PDB file of C-alpha atoms and ligand atoms in Angstrom:
ATOM      1  CA  MET A 286     -28.216-145.101  34.037  1.00 67.00           C
ATOM      2  CA  THR A 287     -28.052-141.988  32.009  1.00 90.00           C
ATOM      3  CA  ILE A 288     -27.294-143.773  28.757  1.00 96.00           C
ATOM      4  CA  ARG A 289     -27.638-147.172  27.917  1.00 97.00           C
ATOM      5  CA  MET A 290     -27.620-149.128  24.391  1.00 98.00           C
ATOM      6  CA  ASP A 291     -28.175-152.602  23.985  1.00 98.00           C
ATOM      7  CA  LEU A 292     -27.182-153.824  20.123  1.00 98.00           C
ATOM      8  CA  VAL A 293     -27.917-150.851  18.412  1.00 98.00           C
ATOM      9  CA  SER A 294     -27.618-150.874  14.826  1.00 98.00           C
ATOM     10  CA  VAL A 295     -28.542-147.639  12.318  1.00 98.00           C
ATOM     11  CA  ARG A 296     -29.027-147.737   8.481  1.00 97.00           C
ATOM     12  CA  LEU A 297     -28.618-144.396   6.689  1.00 96.00           C
ATOM     13  CA  GLY A 298     -29.475-144.978   2.724  1.00 93.00           C
ATOM     14  CA  ASP A 299     -27.993-148.012   2.268  1.00 93.00           C
ATOM     15  CA  VAL A 300     -24.981-148.001   4.615  1.00 94.00           C
ATOM     16  CA  ASN A 301     -24.653-149.275   7.958  1.00 95.00           C
ATOM     17  CA  VAL A 302     -23.359-146.447   9.884  1.00 98.00           C
ATOM     18  CA  LEU A 303     -23.694-147.910  13.332  1.00 98.00           C
ATOM     19  CA  GLN A 304     -23.602-151.377  14.449  1.00 98.00           C
ATOM     20  CA  ASP A 305     -24.150-153.467  17.147  1.00 98.00           C
ATOM     21  CA  VAL A 306     -23.721-150.535  19.673  1.00 98.00           C
ATOM     22  CA  SER A 307     -24.323-151.723  23.033  1.00 97.00           C
ATOM     23  CA  LEU A 308     -23.315-149.683  26.413  1.00 96.00           C
ATOM     24  CA  GLU A 309     -24.013-148.379  29.497  1.00 96.00           C
ATOM     25  CA  LEU A 310     -22.812-145.064  30.821  1.00 95.00           C
ATOM     26  CA  ASP A 311     -23.484-143.188  34.110  1.00 94.00           C
ATOM     27  CA  VAL A 312     -20.829-140.745  34.452  1.00 95.00           C
ATOM     28  CA  ARG A 313     -20.572-137.091  34.282  1.00 94.00           C
ATOM     29  CA  THR A 314     -18.779-136.467  31.092  1.00 96.00           C
ATOM     30  CA  VAL A 315     -18.046-138.640  28.041  1.00 97.00           C
ATOM     31  CA  ALA A 316     -15.977-137.605  25.316  1.00 98.00           C
ATOM     32  CA  VAL A 317     -16.779-139.534  21.707  1.00 98.00           C
ATOM     33  CA  ILE A 318     -13.551-139.964  19.683  1.00 98.00           C
ATOM     34  CA  GLY A 319     -12.497-141.671  16.731  1.00 98.00           C
ATOM     35  CA  GLU A 320     -11.554-141.025  12.613  1.00 98.00           C
ATOM     36  CA  ASN A 321     -14.039-139.054   9.957  1.00 97.00           C
ATOM     37  CA  GLY A 322     -16.692-141.152   9.023  1.00 97.00           C
ATOM     38  CA  SER A 323     -16.629-143.461  12.334  1.00 98.00           C
ATOM     39  CA  GLY A 324     -20.176-142.780  13.403  1.00 98.00           C
ATOM     40  CA  LYS A 325     -19.613-140.283  15.848  1.00 98.00           C
ATOM     41  CA  SER A 326     -21.823-137.621  14.803  1.00 97.00           C
ATOM     42  CA  THR A 327     -24.547-140.674  14.394  1.00 97.00           C
ATOM     43  CA  PHE A 328     -24.482-141.482  17.527  1.00 98.00           C
ATOM     44  CA  ALA A 329     -24.710-138.305  18.978  1.00 97.00           C
ATOM     45  CA  ARG A 330     -27.791-137.667  16.867  1.00 96.00           C
ATOM     46  CA  LEU A 331     -28.948-141.167  17.846  1.00 97.00           C
ATOM     47  CA  LEU A 332     -29.144-140.065  21.826  1.00 97.00           C
ATOM     48  CA  GLY A 333     -30.899-137.036  20.946  1.00 95.00           C
ATOM     49  CA  GLY A 334     -34.045-138.529  18.968  1.00 95.00           C
ATOM     50  CA  LEU A 335     -32.944-137.394  15.720  1.00 93.00           C
ATOM     51  CA  VAL A 336     -32.208-140.588  13.669  1.00 95.00           C
ATOM     52  CA  LYS A 337     -33.726-143.915  13.955  1.00 96.00           C
ATOM     53  CA  ARG A 338     -32.201-147.114  15.165  1.00 97.00           C
ATOM     54  CA  ALA A 339     -32.721-149.780  12.793  1.00 97.00           C
ATOM     55  CA  SER A 340     -32.079-152.825  15.628  1.00 97.00           C
ATOM     56  CA  GLY A 341     -31.896-152.398  19.241  1.00 98.00           C
ATOM     57  CA  ALA A 342     -32.812-150.532  22.309  1.00 97.00           C
ATOM     58  CA  VAL A 343     -31.534-147.063  23.451  1.00 98.00           C
ATOM     59  CA  SER A 344     -32.427-145.273  26.763  1.00 98.00           C
ATOM     60  CA  VAL A 345     -31.107-141.793  27.718  1.00 98.00           C
ATOM     61  CA  LEU A 346     -31.963-140.069  30.896  1.00 96.00           C
ATOM     62  CA  GLY A 347     -34.632-143.008  31.301  1.00 96.00           C
ATOM     63  CA  VAL A 348     -36.548-142.336  28.260  1.00 96.00           C
ATOM     64  CA  ASP A 349     -36.533-143.786  24.663  1.00 97.00           C
ATOM     65  CA  PRO A 350     -35.257-140.610  22.533  1.00 96.00           C
ATOM     66  CA  GLU A 351     -37.728-142.097  19.502  1.00 94.00           C
ATOM     67  CA  LYS A 352     -40.592-142.976  21.518  1.00 94.00           C
ATOM     68  CA  GLN A 353     -40.448-139.980  24.314  1.00 95.00           C
ATOM     69  CA  ALA A 354     -38.897-137.399  21.923  1.00 93.00           C
ATOM     70  CA  ALA A 355     -40.619-134.398  23.752  1.00 92.00           C
ATOM     71  CA  GLU A 356     -39.512-135.489  26.919  1.00 94.00           C
ATOM     72  CA  LEU A 357     -35.893-135.747  25.882  1.00 95.00           C
ATOM     73  CA  ARG A 358     -35.968-132.542  24.126  1.00 92.00           C
ATOM     74  CA  ARG A 359     -37.101-130.859  27.371  1.00 91.00           C
ATOM     75  CA  ARG A 360     -34.505-132.673  29.411  1.00 94.00           C
ATOM     76  CA  ALA A 361     -31.668-132.333  26.918  1.00 95.00           C
ATOM     77  CA  ALA A 362     -29.713-129.953  24.694  1.00 93.00           C
ATOM     78  CA  VAL A 363     -28.153-130.981  21.438  1.00 93.00           C
ATOM     79  CA  VAL A 364     -25.413-128.914  19.861  1.00 93.00           C
ATOM     80  CA  PHE A 365     -24.579-129.819  16.308  1.00 87.00           C
ATOM     81  CA  SER A 366     -21.540-129.306  14.450  1.00 80.00           C
ATOM     82  CA  ASN A 367     -23.162-127.279  12.094  1.00 81.00           C
ATOM     83  CA  PRO A 368     -24.678-123.787  13.902  1.00 79.00           C
ATOM     84  CA  ASP A 369     -26.446-122.959  11.455  1.00 82.00           C
ATOM     85  CA  ALA A 370     -28.994-125.478  11.186  1.00 80.00           C
ATOM     86  CA  GLN A 371     -29.787-124.325  15.091  1.00 82.00           C
ATOM     87  CA  ILE A 372     -30.062-120.447  14.599  1.00 87.00           C
ATOM     88  CA  ILE A 373     -34.024-119.638  14.457  1.00 88.00           C
ATOM     89  CA  MET A 374     -34.485-116.222  15.411  1.00 91.00           C
ATOM     90  CA  PRO A 375     -33.217-112.727  13.397  1.00 91.00           C
ATOM     91  CA  THR A 376     -31.037-111.740  16.218  1.00 93.00           C
ATOM     92  CA  VAL A 377     -28.269-113.163  18.679  1.00 93.00           C
ATOM     93  CA  ALA A 378     -30.596-111.725  21.524  1.00 90.00           C
ATOM     94  CA  GLU A 379     -33.551-113.308  20.503  1.00 91.00           C
ATOM     95  CA  ASP A 380     -32.411-116.630  19.629  1.00 91.00           C
ATOM     96  CA  VAL A 381     -30.866-117.312  22.898  1.00 91.00           C
ATOM     97  CA  ALA A 382     -34.288-116.005  24.496  1.00 88.00           C
ATOM     98  CA  PHE A 383     -36.211-118.107  22.286  1.00 88.00           C
ATOM     99  CA  SER A 384     -34.893-121.470  23.802  1.00 87.00           C
ATOM    100  CA  LEU A 385     -36.215-120.388  26.971  1.00 87.00           C
ATOM    101  CA  ARG A 386     -39.754-119.818  25.824  1.00 84.00           C
ATOM    102  CA  ALA A 387     -40.775-123.224  27.360  1.00 77.00           C
ATOM    103  CA  GLY A 388     -39.604-122.713  30.494  1.00 74.00           C
ATOM    104  CA  ARG A 389     -42.410-120.833  31.912  1.00 79.00           C
ATOM    105  CA  LEU A 390     -39.940-118.014  33.536  1.00 84.00           C
ATOM    106  CA  ARG A 391     -40.937-114.464  34.510  1.00 88.00           C
ATOM    107  CA  PRO A 392     -39.353-112.034  31.647  1.00 85.00           C
ATOM    108  CA  SER A 393     -37.312-110.898  34.219  1.00 88.00           C
ATOM    109  CA  ALA A 394     -35.760-113.974  35.193  1.00 87.00           C
ATOM    110  CA  ARG A 395     -35.398-114.678  31.428  1.00 87.00           C
ATOM    111  CA  ASP A 396     -33.764-111.680  30.932  1.00 88.00           C
ATOM    112  CA  GLU A 397     -31.285-112.149  33.822  1.00 90.00           C
ATOM    113  CA  ARG A 398     -30.530-115.739  32.664  1.00 89.00           C
ATOM    114  CA  VAL A 399     -29.692-115.088  29.042  1.00 91.00           C
ATOM    115  CA  LYS A 400     -27.424-111.800  30.079  1.00 92.00           C
ATOM    116  CA  ALA A 401     -25.542-114.250  32.498  1.00 91.00           C
ATOM    117  CA  ALA A 402     -25.431-116.869  29.253  1.00 92.00           C
ATOM    118  CA  PHE A 403     -24.015-114.243  27.136  1.00 93.00           C
ATOM    119  CA  THR A 404     -21.431-112.938  29.633  1.00 92.00           C
ATOM    120  CA  ARG A 405     -20.523-116.613  29.825  1.00 90.00           C
ATOM    121  CA  PHE A 406     -20.285-117.323  26.199  1.00 91.00           C
ATOM    122  CA  GLY A 407     -18.452-113.714  25.630  1.00 90.00           C
ATOM    123  CA  LEU A 408     -21.334-112.827  23.243  1.00 93.00           C
ATOM    124  CA  SER A 409     -22.467-109.867  25.184  1.00 92.00           C
ATOM    125  CA  ASP A 410     -21.430-107.272  22.584  1.00 94.00           C
ATOM    126  CA  LEU A 411     -22.875-109.110  20.062  1.00 94.00           C
ATOM    127  CA  ALA A 412     -26.731-109.730  21.496  1.00 91.00           C
ATOM    128  CA  GLY A 413     -28.141-106.722  18.909  1.00 92.00           C
ATOM    129  CA  ARG A 414     -26.338-108.435  15.933  1.00 94.00           C
ATOM    130  CA  ALA A 415     -28.226-110.152  12.970  1.00 95.00           C
ATOM    131  CA  SER A 416     -27.496-113.798  13.846  1.00 93.00           C
ATOM    132  CA  HIS A 417     -26.973-115.140  10.205  1.00 89.00           C
ATOM    133  CA  ASP A 418     -24.601-112.649  10.017  1.00 92.00           C
ATOM    134  CA  LEU A 419     -22.293-113.841  12.517  1.00 93.00           C
ATOM    135  CA  SER A 420     -19.050-115.519  12.218  1.00 93.00           C
ATOM    136  CA  GLY A 421     -18.516-119.266  11.968  1.00 92.00           C
ATOM    137  CA  GLY A 422     -16.976-119.136  15.707  1.00 93.00           C
ATOM    138  CA  GLN A 423     -19.508-116.782  16.369  1.00 94.00           C
ATOM    139  CA  LYS A 424     -22.583-118.840  15.595  1.00 94.00           C
ATOM    140  CA  GLN A 425     -21.082-121.929  17.510  1.00 93.00           C
ATOM    141  CA  LEU A 426     -21.121-119.476  20.531  1.00 94.00           C
ATOM    142  CA  LEU A 427     -24.644-118.583  19.846  1.00 94.00           C
ATOM    143  CA  ALA A 428     -25.568-122.441  19.716  1.00 94.00           C
ATOM    144  CA  LEU A 429     -23.675-123.522  22.682  1.00 93.00           C
ATOM    145  CA  CYS A 430     -25.377-120.522  24.571  1.00 94.00           C
ATOM    146  CA  GLY A 431     -28.690-121.643  23.297  1.00 92.00           C
ATOM    147  CA  ALA A 432     -28.051-125.088  24.571  1.00 92.00           C
ATOM    148  CA  PHE A 433     -26.971-123.791  28.224  1.00 91.00           C
ATOM    149  CA  VAL A 434     -29.324-120.901  28.869  1.00 92.00           C
ATOM    150  CA  ARG A 435     -31.803-123.782  29.740  1.00 90.00           C
ATOM    151  CA  ARG A 436     -29.851-125.485  32.191  1.00 90.00           C
ATOM    152  CA  PRO A 437     -30.365-128.761  30.376  1.00 93.00           C
ATOM    153  CA  GLU A 438     -29.885-132.166  32.522  1.00 95.00           C
ATOM    154  CA  LEU A 439     -27.572-133.425  29.380  1.00 96.00           C
ATOM    155  CA  VAL A 440     -25.552-131.843  26.819  1.00 94.00           C
ATOM    156  CA  ILE A 441     -25.258-133.849  23.866  1.00 96.00           C
ATOM    157  CA  ALA A 442     -22.172-131.246  21.880  1.00 95.00           C
ATOM    158  CA  ASP A 443     -21.103-132.593  18.450  1.00 96.00           C
ATOM    159  CA  GLU A 444     -17.205-131.206  18.111  1.00 96.00           C
ATOM    160  CA  PRO A 445     -18.462-128.068  20.297  1.00 94.00           C
ATOM    161  CA  THR A 446     -14.763-126.039  20.095  1.00 94.00           C
ATOM    162  CA  ALA A 447     -13.929-126.834  16.245  1.00 93.00           C
ATOM    163  CA  SER A 448     -14.452-123.688  14.917  1.00 89.00           C
ATOM    164  CA  LEU A 449     -13.477-121.309  17.716  1.00 94.00           C
ATOM    165  CA  ASP A 450     -10.403-119.365  18.983  1.00 95.00           C
ATOM    166  CA  ALA A 451      -7.913-120.596  21.142  1.00 95.00           C
ATOM    167  CA  ARG A 452      -9.473-118.049  24.213  1.00 94.00           C
ATOM    168  CA  ASN A 453     -12.922-118.961  23.128  1.00 94.00           C
ATOM    169  CA  ALA A 454     -12.526-122.750  22.948  1.00 95.00           C
ATOM    170  CA  ARG A 455     -10.823-122.579  26.847  1.00 93.00           C
ATOM    171  CA  ARG A 456     -13.782-120.565  27.983  1.00 91.00           C
ATOM    172  CA  VAL A 457     -15.984-123.096  26.326  1.00 92.00           C
ATOM    173  CA  ALA A 458     -14.137-126.071  27.798  1.00 92.00           C
ATOM    174  CA  ASP A 459     -14.064-124.468  31.029  1.00 90.00           C
ATOM    175  CA  HIS A 460     -17.887-123.822  31.042  1.00 88.00           C
ATOM    176  CA  LEU A 461     -18.308-127.582  29.818  1.00 90.00           C
ATOM    177  CA  PHE A 462     -16.305-129.007  32.799  1.00 89.00           C
ATOM    178  CA  GLU A 463     -16.557-126.575  35.288  1.00 82.00           C
ATOM    179  CA  ASP A 464     -20.218-126.334  35.681  1.00 68.00           C
ATOM    180  CA  THR A 465     -21.451-129.831  37.224  1.00 71.00           C
ATOM    181  CA  VAL A 466     -25.533-129.053  36.590  1.00 80.00           C
ATOM    182  CA  HIS A 467     -25.378-130.826  33.166  1.00 90.00           C
ATOM    183  CA  ARG A 468     -24.318-134.265  32.438  1.00 94.00           C
ATOM    184  CA  LEU A 469     -22.272-134.039  28.834  1.00 95.00           C
ATOM    185  CA  VAL A 470     -21.498-136.427  25.983  1.00 97.00           C
ATOM    186  CA  MET A 471     -19.070-134.649  23.680  1.00 97.00           C
ATOM    187  CA  VAL A 472     -17.925-135.317  20.467  1.00 98.00           C
ATOM    188  CA  THR A 473     -14.379-134.245  19.770  1.00 97.00           C
ATOM    189  CA  HIS A 474     -11.282-134.584  17.376  1.00 97.00           C
ATOM    190  CA  ASN A 475      -9.576-132.540  20.439  1.00 96.00           C
ATOM    191  CA  LEU A 476      -7.704-135.448  22.285  1.00 97.00           C
ATOM    192  CA  ALA A 477      -6.263-133.133  25.064  1.00 95.00           C
ATOM    193  CA  LEU A 478     -10.280-131.950  25.766  1.00 95.00           C
ATOM    194  CA  ALA A 479     -11.479-135.910  25.616  1.00 97.00           C
ATOM    195  CA  GLN A 480      -8.756-136.578  28.533  1.00 97.00           C
ATOM    196  CA  ARG A 481     -10.627-134.027  30.744  1.00 95.00           C
ATOM    197  CA  CYS A 482     -13.738-136.225  30.684  1.00 96.00           C
ATOM    198  CA  ASP A 483     -14.689-138.812  32.890  1.00 96.00           C
ATOM    199  CA  VAL A 484     -14.962-141.394  30.013  1.00 97.00           C
ATOM    200  CA  ALA A 485     -14.227-141.931  26.498  1.00 98.00           C
ATOM    201  CA  MET A 486     -15.452-143.821  24.285  1.00 98.00           C
ATOM    202  CA  LEU A 487     -13.605-144.632  20.569  1.00 98.00           C
ATOM    203  CA  PHE A 488     -15.990-145.677  17.578  1.00 98.00           C
ATOM    204  CA  SER A 489     -13.914-147.045  14.402  1.00 98.00           C
ATOM    205  CA  GLU A 490     -16.111-148.057  11.188  1.00 97.00           C
ATOM    206  CA  GLY A 491     -19.293-147.933  12.853  1.00 98.00           C
ATOM    207  CA  ARG A 492     -18.812-149.809  16.048  1.00 98.00           C
ATOM    208  CA  ALA A 493     -17.811-148.705  19.480  1.00 98.00           C
ATOM    209  CA  VAL A 494     -14.697-150.466  20.071  1.00 98.00           C
ATOM    210  CA  ALA A 495     -13.101-148.766  23.216  1.00 98.00           C
ATOM    211  CA  LEU A 496     -14.724-147.803  26.527  1.00 97.00           C
ATOM    212  CA  GLY A 497     -13.171-146.336  29.483  1.00 97.00           C
ATOM    213  CA  GLU A 498     -10.107-144.187  31.384  1.00 98.00           C
ATOM    214  CA  PRO A 499      -9.740-141.483  28.554  1.00 98.00           C
ATOM    215  CA  VAL A 500      -6.115-142.094  28.770  1.00 98.00           C
ATOM    216  CA  ARG A 501      -6.251-145.345  27.713  1.00 98.00           C
ATOM    217  CA  VAL A 502      -9.013-145.169  24.771  1.00 98.00           C
ATOM    218  CA  VAL A 503      -6.910-142.188  23.783  1.00 98.00           C
ATOM    219  CA  SER A 504      -4.014-144.375  22.880  1.00 97.00           C
ATOM    220  CA  GLU A 505      -5.952-146.871  21.407  1.00 97.00           C
ATOM    221  CA  TYR A 506      -7.148-144.420  18.922  1.00 98.00           C
ATOM    222  CA  GLU A 507      -3.407-143.357  18.345  1.00 97.00           C
ATOM    223  CA  ALA A 508      -2.150-146.970  17.689  1.00 96.00           C
ATOM    224  CA  LEU A 509      -5.405-147.043  15.178  1.00 94.00           C
ATOM    225  CA  LEU A 510      -4.444-144.441  13.346  1.00 94.00           C
ATOM    226  CA  ARG A 511      -0.590-145.344  12.952  1.00 93.00           C
ATOM    227  CA  CYS A 512      -1.817-148.728  11.265  1.00 85.00           C
TER     228      CYS A 512
HETATM  229  N1  ATP B 243     -27.759-139.583   5.678  1.00 85.78           N
HETATM  230  C1  ATP B 243     -26.926-140.591   5.366  1.00 85.78           C
HETATM  231  N2  ATP B 243     -26.956-141.339   4.041  1.00 85.78           N
HETATM  232  C2  ATP B 243     -25.843-141.960   4.185  1.00 85.78           C
HETATM  233  N3  ATP B 243     -24.847-142.279   4.724  1.00 85.78           N
HETATM  234  C3  ATP B 243     -24.465-141.241   5.951  1.00 85.78           C
HETATM  235  C4  ATP B 243     -25.463-140.554   6.116  1.00 85.78           C
HETATM  236  N4  ATP B 243     -25.143-139.603   7.199  1.00 85.78           N
HETATM  237  C5  ATP B 243     -23.947-140.042   7.153  1.00 85.78           C
HETATM  238  N5  ATP B 243     -23.960-141.365   6.497  1.00 85.78           N
HETATM  239  C6  ATP B 243     -22.556-141.733   6.725  1.00 85.78           C
HETATM  240  O1  ATP B 243     -22.098-142.749   8.316  1.00 85.78           O
HETATM  241  C7  ATP B 243     -20.864-142.541   8.047  1.00 85.78           C
HETATM  242  C8  ATP B 243     -20.894-141.769   9.537  1.00 85.78           C
HETATM  243  O2  ATP B 243     -21.188-140.802   9.502  1.00 85.78           O
HETATM  244  P1  ATP B 243     -20.382-139.453  10.990  1.00 85.78           P
HETATM  245  O3  ATP B 243     -21.447-138.067  10.496  1.00 85.78           O
HETATM  246  O4  ATP B 243     -21.540-139.966  12.129  1.00 85.78           O
HETATM  247  O5  ATP B 243     -18.981-139.505  10.909  1.00 85.78           O
HETATM  248  P2  ATP B 243     -18.070-139.097  12.136  1.00 85.78           P
HETATM  249  O6  ATP B 243     -17.848-140.063  12.853  1.00 85.78           O
HETATM  250  O7  ATP B 243     -19.213-138.062  12.925  1.00 85.78           O
HETATM  251  O8  ATP B 243     -17.345-138.021  11.397  1.00 85.78           O
HETATM  252  P3  ATP B 243     -16.420-136.608  11.335  1.00 85.78           P
HETATM  253  O9  ATP B 243     -15.319-136.839  12.375  1.00 85.78           O
HETATM  254  O10 ATP B 243     -16.003-136.514   9.995  1.00 85.78           O
HETATM  255  O11 ATP B 243     -17.674-135.809  11.940  1.00 85.78           O
HETATM  256  C9  ATP B 243     -20.213-142.263   7.232  1.00 85.78           C
HETATM  257  O12 ATP B 243     -19.390-143.060   6.404  1.00 85.78           O
HETATM  258  C10 ATP B 243     -21.266-141.034   6.587  1.00 85.78           C
HETATM  259  O13 ATP B 243     -20.799-140.866   4.807  1.00 85.78           O
HETATM  260 MG1   MG B 244     -19.146-135.826  12.670  1.00 85.78          MG
END
């Protein structure tokens, strides 16, 4: 089982952000949809071990993200909706290479891997640039590149195409769906993209209110938006 939750609740400050979330997911790609403030990013952060639960049990790739955080970090990558938080190294090339520091690759293999990822994410021409001077969309591409270059088993991506132009959004989406190495949990407001996933889940006011066939879950969401 890739992801399992049993009656999970998360409280941040004095807000009950997630309430009684129970689910079992064993598919390759999952879309997470719902209105602003419904709890999607908190759910993504919970999967990545970045938020603590108040109650309940969570298992991701067979590990508890809170208690076995180091193992999860090795096997899964989280891409936040705010890529600034993820940029660590001064240049684009160094930042992507830094993602591979724990991989014990030979330098030539590491360079090959970085080069292929640059090509894939359209970053080759920016390799020598200062990371913090990139545009918003370029930073998002850099964060995605850093996540995928490690070839994780699971990618948890929070609105990965939100600030990308149409060509880059297509390029990233194709990578998310065509590369079958990783599993994917993707938070998105792009309902066409959500429908390319195997399964969609809908959050509303901190609760998982629908899970299943994306076309059906998207139409439930559209009905909710009309209320
Ligand atoms: N640190 C925090 N302290 C208090 N409340 C928080 C905190 N972080 C998030 N929240 C609240 O939790 C709720 C869910 O937030 P979350 O970021 O998970 O929503 P979201 O579904 O990702 O929304 P969006 O589509 O706007 O990104 C919101 O009401 C938000 O204000
Ligand atoms: Mg969010």
